[in-house]
């Protein structure tokens, strides 16, 4: 079962992709509504509209398949960490802390892009893609979930491209925070959500999602990997995210970038040079994941932001006595 959002001259639709047509949810329901109700209810709704005519898939423009409640992005591929650290941090390594627990950061749910929607990056000399698969939470979610509970909370999966400005990322992470402005200008999701039951045949004996993922730039294959090469399966990522916190229906949790060329920075770090070159306006990134489909992201023109001044070190201008008095 595939869940999608789409646009036509008549407006935005939300519903099922059935064969080569899109069919709206009954009763004006939205993707957010269906995610909140959970996978069993989604199957009931699909059966109710399965014979409806709908609209030809070729006649609509697909949008991001959901408006995320939150986006967490993990760094779950050891090979990616080892390769990209040299490019971003200047030292190729996997720190011991990586092996202790899955690590993630929050990114911006307000700059999500859909299939075919151009990214408008900041001014950057090192624009990069990141090939990922993301799990989408359904139902009520919860706090302090066990891996088994977390597995039951996975509504489905989608492809995720975590666009990255590596030069901005490198600068801000030297301050021991981030990534932030190196990432939050755009995250592509799509082309739809494939429900978890459709992907069950790809789960291996340890619960890892063994699907092949590939990424192409201007039709040249740059990287490919098995998603099952993650350090932790998706239920354990979700369980960790819920520790002393909460995940809810509509949350998106990215796997982190695959290895073996899942991003350009990994290859830059291994080769010691910018080969292949950073993305530029007019490039097209195409991600293909077994069982999930294809997500295309063109690169648009960079957007120059207003300048901000450097920090004013006002405390240093005070005398010692003035600082003590404060």
CSV table of C-alpha atoms in Angstrom, one decimal, residues 26-326:
chain,number,residue,atom,x,y,z
A,26,UNK,CA,-12.7,9.0,2.2
A,27,UNK,CA,-14.3,11.7,4.3
A,28,UNK,CA,-11.7,14.3,3.5
A,29,UNK,CA,-9.1,12.6,5.7
A,30,UNK,CA,-5.5,13.8,5.5
A,31,UNK,CA,-2.2,11.8,5.6
A,32,UNK,CA,-1.7,13.1,9.1
A,33,UNK,CA,-5.2,11.8,10.1
A,34,UNK,CA,-4.4,8.3,8.6
A,35,UNK,CA,-1.0,8.1,10.2
A,36,UNK,CA,-2.5,9.0,13.6
A,37,UNK,CA,-5.1,6.2,13.2
A,38,UNK,CA,-2.4,3.6,12.4
A,39,UNK,CA,-1.8,0.9,9.8
A,40,UNK,CA,-4.8,-1.3,10.4
A,41,UNK,CA,-7.2,1.6,9.8
A,42,UNK,CA,-5.3,2.6,6.7
A,43,UNK,CA,-5.9,-0.9,5.3
A,44,UNK,CA,-9.6,-0.6,6.0
A,45,UNK,CA,-9.8,2.8,4.3
A,46,UNK,CA,-7.9,1.5,1.3
A,47,UNK,CA,-10.3,-1.4,0.9
A,48,UNK,CA,-13.2,1.1,1.0
A,49,UNK,CA,-11.9,3.1,-1.9
A,50,UNK,CA,-10.0,0.5,-3.9
A,51,UNK,CA,-12.5,0.4,-6.8
A,52,UNK,CA,-12.9,4.2,-7.1
A,53,UNK,CA,-11.7,5.7,-10.4
A,54,UNK,CA,-9.4,8.3,-8.9
A,55,UNK,CA,-7.0,10.3,-11.2
A,56,UNK,CA,-4.3,9.0,-13.4
A,57,UNK,CA,-0.9,9.2,-11.6
A,58,UNK,CA,0.6,10.7,-14.7
A,59,UNK,CA,-1.8,13.7,-14.4
A,60,UNK,CA,-0.8,14.8,-10.9
A,61,UNK,CA,2.3,16.3,-9.4
A,62,UNK,CA,3.4,14.4,-6.4
A,63,UNK,CA,4.2,16.3,-3.2
A,64,UNK,CA,6.2,15.3,-0.2
A,65,UNK,CA,4.1,12.4,1.1
A,66,UNK,CA,3.5,13.9,4.5
A,67,UNK,CA,4.0,17.1,6.6
A,68,UNK,CA,6.3,15.7,9.3
A,69,UNK,CA,5.6,16.2,12.9
A,70,UNK,CA,9.3,16.1,13.5
A,71,UNK,CA,12.4,14.9,11.6
A,72,UNK,CA,15.2,13.1,13.3
A,73,UNK,CA,18.2,12.0,11.2
A,74,UNK,CA,20.5,9.3,12.5
A,75,UNK,CA,24.1,8.5,11.5
A,76,UNK,CA,23.7,4.7,11.4
A,77,UNK,CA,26.2,3.6,8.7
A,78,UNK,CA,29.8,3.1,10.0
A,79,UNK,CA,31.3,3.3,6.5
A,80,UNK,CA,29.7,6.8,6.0
A,81,UNK,CA,31.0,8.0,9.4
A,82,UNK,CA,34.6,6.8,8.6
A,83,UNK,CA,34.6,8.4,5.2
A,84,UNK,CA,32.9,11.7,5.7
A,85,UNK,CA,34.7,12.6,8.9
A,86,UNK,CA,37.9,13.3,6.9
A,87,UNK,CA,36.0,15.7,4.6
A,88,UNK,CA,34.0,17.5,7.2
A,89,UNK,CA,36.1,17.3,10.4
A,90,UNK,CA,39.6,16.9,8.8
A,91,UNK,CA,40.2,13.5,10.4
A,92,UNK,CA,39.1,10.1,9.2
A,93,UNK,CA,37.8,8.1,12.2
A,94,UNK,CA,34.8,6.5,13.8
A,95,UNK,CA,34.9,7.6,17.5
A,96,UNK,CA,34.2,4.9,20.1
A,97,UNK,CA,31.0,6.7,21.2
A,98,UNK,CA,29.4,6.0,17.8
A,99,UNK,CA,29.3,2.2,18.7
A,100,UNK,CA,27.6,2.8,22.1
A,101,UNK,CA,24.2,4.2,20.9
A,102,UNK,CA,22.6,5.5,17.7
A,103,UNK,CA,23.1,9.2,17.4
A,104,UNK,CA,20.7,11.6,15.6
A,105,UNK,CA,20.0,15.3,15.2
A,106,UNK,CA,16.8,17.2,14.6
A,107,UNK,CA,16.3,18.9,11.3
A,108,UNK,CA,13.8,21.3,9.9
A,109,UNK,CA,10.2,20.0,9.1
A,110,UNK,CA,9.4,23.4,7.5
A,111,UNK,CA,11.7,23.0,4.5
A,112,UNK,CA,10.6,19.6,3.3
A,113,UNK,CA,10.7,19.2,-0.5
A,114,UNK,CA,8.7,16.8,-2.7
A,115,UNK,CA,9.6,14.7,-5.7
A,116,UNK,CA,11.0,16.8,-8.5
A,117,UNK,CA,11.0,19.9,-6.4
A,118,UNK,CA,14.2,21.9,-6.7
A,119,UNK,CA,16.4,22.5,-3.7
A,120,UNK,CA,17.4,26.2,-3.3
A,121,UNK,CA,20.6,25.9,-1.3
A,122,UNK,CA,22.5,28.6,0.6
A,123,UNK,CA,25.6,30.0,-1.0
A,124,UNK,CA,28.0,27.1,-0.7
A,125,UNK,CA,31.0,25.7,-2.5
A,126,UNK,CA,30.3,22.1,-1.3
A,127,UNK,CA,26.7,21.2,-1.9
A,128,UNK,CA,26.1,17.5,-1.3
A,129,UNK,CA,23.2,14.9,-1.3
A,130,UNK,CA,22.7,12.2,1.3
A,131,UNK,CA,21.1,8.9,0.3
A,132,UNK,CA,18.8,7.6,3.1
A,133,UNK,CA,15.7,5.6,3.9
A,134,UNK,CA,13.3,7.0,6.5
A,135,UNK,CA,10.8,5.3,8.7
A,136,UNK,CA,7.5,7.0,9.3
A,137,UNK,CA,5.8,6.5,12.7
A,138,UNK,CA,2.1,5.8,12.8
A,139,UNK,CA,-0.5,5.5,15.6
A,140,UNK,CA,-0.1,7.1,19.0
A,141,UNK,CA,3.6,6.5,19.3
A,142,UNK,CA,4.9,6.6,22.9
A,143,UNK,CA,7.7,7.1,25.3
A,144,UNK,CA,10.5,4.7,26.3
A,145,UNK,CA,9.4,2.1,23.7
A,146,UNK,CA,11.0,-1.3,23.5
A,147,UNK,CA,12.3,-2.3,20.1
A,148,UNK,CA,9.3,-4.6,19.7
A,149,UNK,CA,6.9,-1.7,20.5
A,150,UNK,CA,8.9,0.5,18.1
A,151,UNK,CA,8.6,-2.0,15.3
A,152,UNK,CA,4.8,-2.0,15.7
A,153,UNK,CA,4.8,1.8,15.5
A,154,UNK,CA,6.4,1.9,12.0
A,155,UNK,CA,3.7,2.8,9.6
A,156,UNK,CA,5.9,2.7,6.6
A,157,UNK,CA,9.1,3.9,4.8
A,158,UNK,CA,10.0,6.6,2.3
A,159,UNK,CA,13.2,7.8,0.5
A,160,UNK,CA,15.0,10.7,2.1
A,161,UNK,CA,17.6,13.1,0.6
A,162,UNK,CA,19.3,15.1,3.4
A,163,UNK,CA,20.8,18.0,1.3
A,164,UNK,CA,24.0,19.3,2.9
A,165,UNK,CA,26.3,22.3,2.5
A,166,UNK,CA,29.5,20.8,3.7
A,167,UNK,CA,31.5,24.0,4.1
A,168,UNK,CA,28.8,25.5,6.3
A,169,UNK,CA,28.5,22.2,8.2
A,170,UNK,CA,32.2,22.0,8.9
A,171,UNK,CA,32.4,25.6,10.2
A,172,UNK,CA,29.5,25.3,12.6
A,173,UNK,CA,30.4,21.8,14.0
A,174,UNK,CA,33.8,23.2,15.1
A,175,UNK,CA,31.7,25.0,17.8
A,176,UNK,CA,30.5,21.6,19.0
A,177,UNK,CA,26.9,22.1,17.9
A,178,UNK,CA,25.1,21.2,14.7
A,179,UNK,CA,24.7,20.3,12.0
A,180,UNK,CA,22.2,23.1,11.6
A,181,UNK,CA,22.6,25.7,8.8
A,182,UNK,CA,24.6,23.2,6.8
A,183,UNK,CA,21.5,21.1,6.6
A,184,UNK,CA,18.2,22.8,7.4
A,185,UNK,CA,17.6,24.5,4.0
A,186,UNK,CA,16.0,21.4,2.5
A,187,UNK,CA,15.1,17.7,3.0
A,188,UNK,CA,13.5,15.8,0.1
A,189,UNK,CA,11.0,13.0,0.9
A,190,UNK,CA,9.1,10.7,-1.4
A,191,UNK,CA,7.8,9.7,-3.8
A,192,UNK,CA,5.3,8.2,-1.3
A,193,UNK,CA,5.1,6.2,1.9
A,194,UNK,CA,5.2,2.4,1.4
A,195,UNK,CA,3.5,0.7,4.3
A,196,UNK,CA,5.6,-1.5,6.6
A,197,UNK,CA,3.8,-4.7,5.6
A,198,UNK,CA,4.9,-4.3,2.0
A,199,UNK,CA,8.5,-4.2,3.1
A,200,UNK,CA,8.3,-7.2,5.5
A,201,UNK,CA,9.7,-9.6,2.8
A,202,UNK,CA,12.9,-7.6,2.8
A,203,UNK,CA,13.6,-7.9,6.6
A,204,UNK,CA,16.5,-10.2,7.4
A,205,UNK,CA,16.7,-12.5,10.4
A,206,UNK,CA,18.0,-9.7,12.6
A,207,UNK,CA,15.3,-7.2,11.6
A,208,UNK,CA,17.4,-5.1,9.2
A,209,UNK,CA,15.7,-3.8,6.1
A,210,UNK,CA,17.8,-5.5,3.3
A,211,UNK,CA,16.9,-3.3,0.3
A,212,UNK,CA,19.3,-2.0,-2.3
A,213,UNK,CA,19.8,1.8,-2.5
A,214,UNK,CA,21.4,3.7,-5.4
A,215,UNK,CA,22.1,7.3,-6.1
A,216,UNK,CA,22.8,9.0,-9.5
A,217,UNK,CA,23.9,12.5,-10.4
A,218,UNK,CA,23.0,13.4,-14.0
A,219,UNK,CA,22.4,9.7,-14.7
A,220,UNK,CA,25.9,8.7,-13.5
A,221,UNK,CA,25.8,6.2,-10.6
A,222,UNK,CA,27.8,7.6,-7.7
A,223,UNK,CA,26.9,5.2,-4.8
A,224,UNK,CA,25.1,2.1,-3.9
A,225,UNK,CA,24.6,0.1,-0.7
A,226,UNK,CA,22.3,-2.2,1.2
A,227,UNK,CA,20.3,-0.5,3.8
A,228,UNK,CA,20.8,-3.5,6.0
A,229,UNK,CA,24.4,-2.3,6.5
A,230,UNK,CA,23.1,0.0,9.2
A,231,UNK,CA,24.6,-0.4,12.7
A,232,UNK,CA,21.1,-0.7,14.2
A,233,UNK,CA,17.7,-1.7,12.6
A,234,UNK,CA,14.9,0.9,12.4
A,235,UNK,CA,13.0,-0.3,15.5
A,236,UNK,CA,16.1,0.3,17.7
A,237,UNK,CA,16.5,3.8,16.2
A,238,UNK,CA,12.9,4.6,17.1
A,239,UNK,CA,13.2,3.0,20.6
A,240,UNK,CA,16.3,5.2,21.2
A,241,UNK,CA,14.5,8.3,20.0
A,242,UNK,CA,11.7,7.6,22.4
A,243,UNK,CA,14.0,7.3,25.5
A,244,UNK,CA,12.9,9.8,28.1
A,245,UNK,CA,11.1,11.5,25.3
A,246,UNK,CA,8.2,10.7,22.9
A,247,UNK,CA,7.7,9.8,19.2
A,248,UNK,CA,4.3,10.3,17.6
A,249,UNK,CA,2.4,9.6,14.4
A,250,UNK,CA,3.9,11.6,11.6
A,251,UNK,CA,7.5,11.6,13.0
A,252,UNK,CA,10.1,10.9,10.3
A,253,UNK,CA,13.3,9.1,11.3
A,254,UNK,CA,16.1,9.0,8.8
A,255,UNK,CA,18.6,6.1,8.6
A,256,UNK,CA,21.5,8.4,8.0
A,257,UNK,CA,23.5,8.3,4.9
A,258,UNK,CA,24.4,4.9,3.4
A,259,UNK,CA,28.0,3.9,2.8
A,260,UNK,CA,29.8,3.2,-0.5
A,261,UNK,CA,29.2,6.6,-2.0
A,262,UNK,CA,25.9,7.5,-0.3
A,263,UNK,CA,27.1,11.1,-0.4
A,264,UNK,CA,29.9,13.0,-2.1
A,265,UNK,CA,31.7,14.0,1.1
A,266,UNK,CA,32.4,10.3,1.9
A,267,UNK,CA,34.2,10.1,-1.5
A,268,UNK,CA,36.0,13.4,-1.0
A,269,UNK,CA,37.3,12.2,2.4
A,270,UNK,CA,38.6,8.9,1.0
A,271,UNK,CA,40.2,10.4,-2.1
A,272,UNK,CA,41.5,13.6,-0.6
A,273,UNK,CA,40.0,15.7,-3.4
A,274,UNK,CA,36.7,17.0,-4.6
A,275,UNK,CA,36.0,14.1,-6.9
A,276,UNK,CA,33.2,13.8,-8.0
A,277,UNK,CA,32.7,17.6,-7.9
A,278,UNK,CA,30.2,19.3,-5.6
A,279,UNK,CA,26.7,19.8,-6.9
A,280,UNK,CA,25.9,22.9,-8.8
A,281,UNK,CA,22.8,24.6,-10.3
A,282,UNK,CA,21.3,22.4,-13.0
A,283,UNK,CA,22.4,19.1,-11.6
A,284,UNK,CA,19.8,16.3,-10.9
A,285,UNK,CA,20.1,13.8,-8.1
A,286,UNK,CA,18.1,10.6,-8.5
A,287,UNK,CA,17.8,8.1,-5.7
A,288,UNK,CA,16.4,4.6,-6.3
A,289,UNK,CA,15.5,2.3,-3.5
A,290,UNK,CA,14.3,-1.3,-3.9
A,291,UNK,CA,10.6,-1.6,-2.9
A,292,UNK,CA,10.2,2.2,-2.4
A,293,UNK,CA,10.7,3.7,-5.9
A,294,UNK,CA,12.6,6.7,-7.1
A,295,UNK,CA,13.1,10.2,-5.7
A,296,UNK,CA,14.4,12.9,-8.1
A,297,UNK,CA,15.8,16.2,-6.8
A,298,UNK,CA,17.0,19.0,-9.1
A,299,UNK,CA,19.4,21.6,-7.9
A,300,UNK,CA,18.2,25.2,-8.3
A,301,UNK,CA,19.9,28.5,-7.9
A,302,UNK,CA,21.5,29.4,-4.6
A,303,UNK,CA,19.8,31.9,-2.3
A,304,UNK,CA,22.0,34.6,-0.8
A,305,UNK,CA,20.9,35.4,2.8
A,306,UNK,CA,21.3,38.8,4.5
A,307,UNK,CA,24.7,39.3,6.0
A,308,UNK,CA,25.1,39.2,9.8
A,309,UNK,CA,28.0,40.7,11.7
A,310,UNK,CA,30.6,38.7,13.7
A,311,UNK,CA,30.2,38.4,17.5
A,312,UNK,CA,30.8,41.5,19.5
A,313,UNK,CA,33.0,40.5,22.4
A,314,UNK,CA,31.5,43.0,24.9
A,315,UNK,CA,32.6,41.1,28.0
A,316,UNK,CA,36.3,41.5,27.0
A,317,UNK,CA,35.8,45.3,26.8
A,318,UNK,CA,34.9,45.5,30.5
A,319,UNK,CA,37.4,45.8,33.2
A,320,UNK,CA,37.9,43.0,35.7
A,321,UNK,CA,36.2,44.9,38.4
A,322,UNK,CA,33.2,45.6,36.2
A,323,UNK,CA,32.8,41.9,35.4
A,324,UNK,CA,33.0,40.9,39.0
A,325,UNK,CA,30.4,43.5,39.9
A,326,UNK,CA,28.0,41.8,37.5
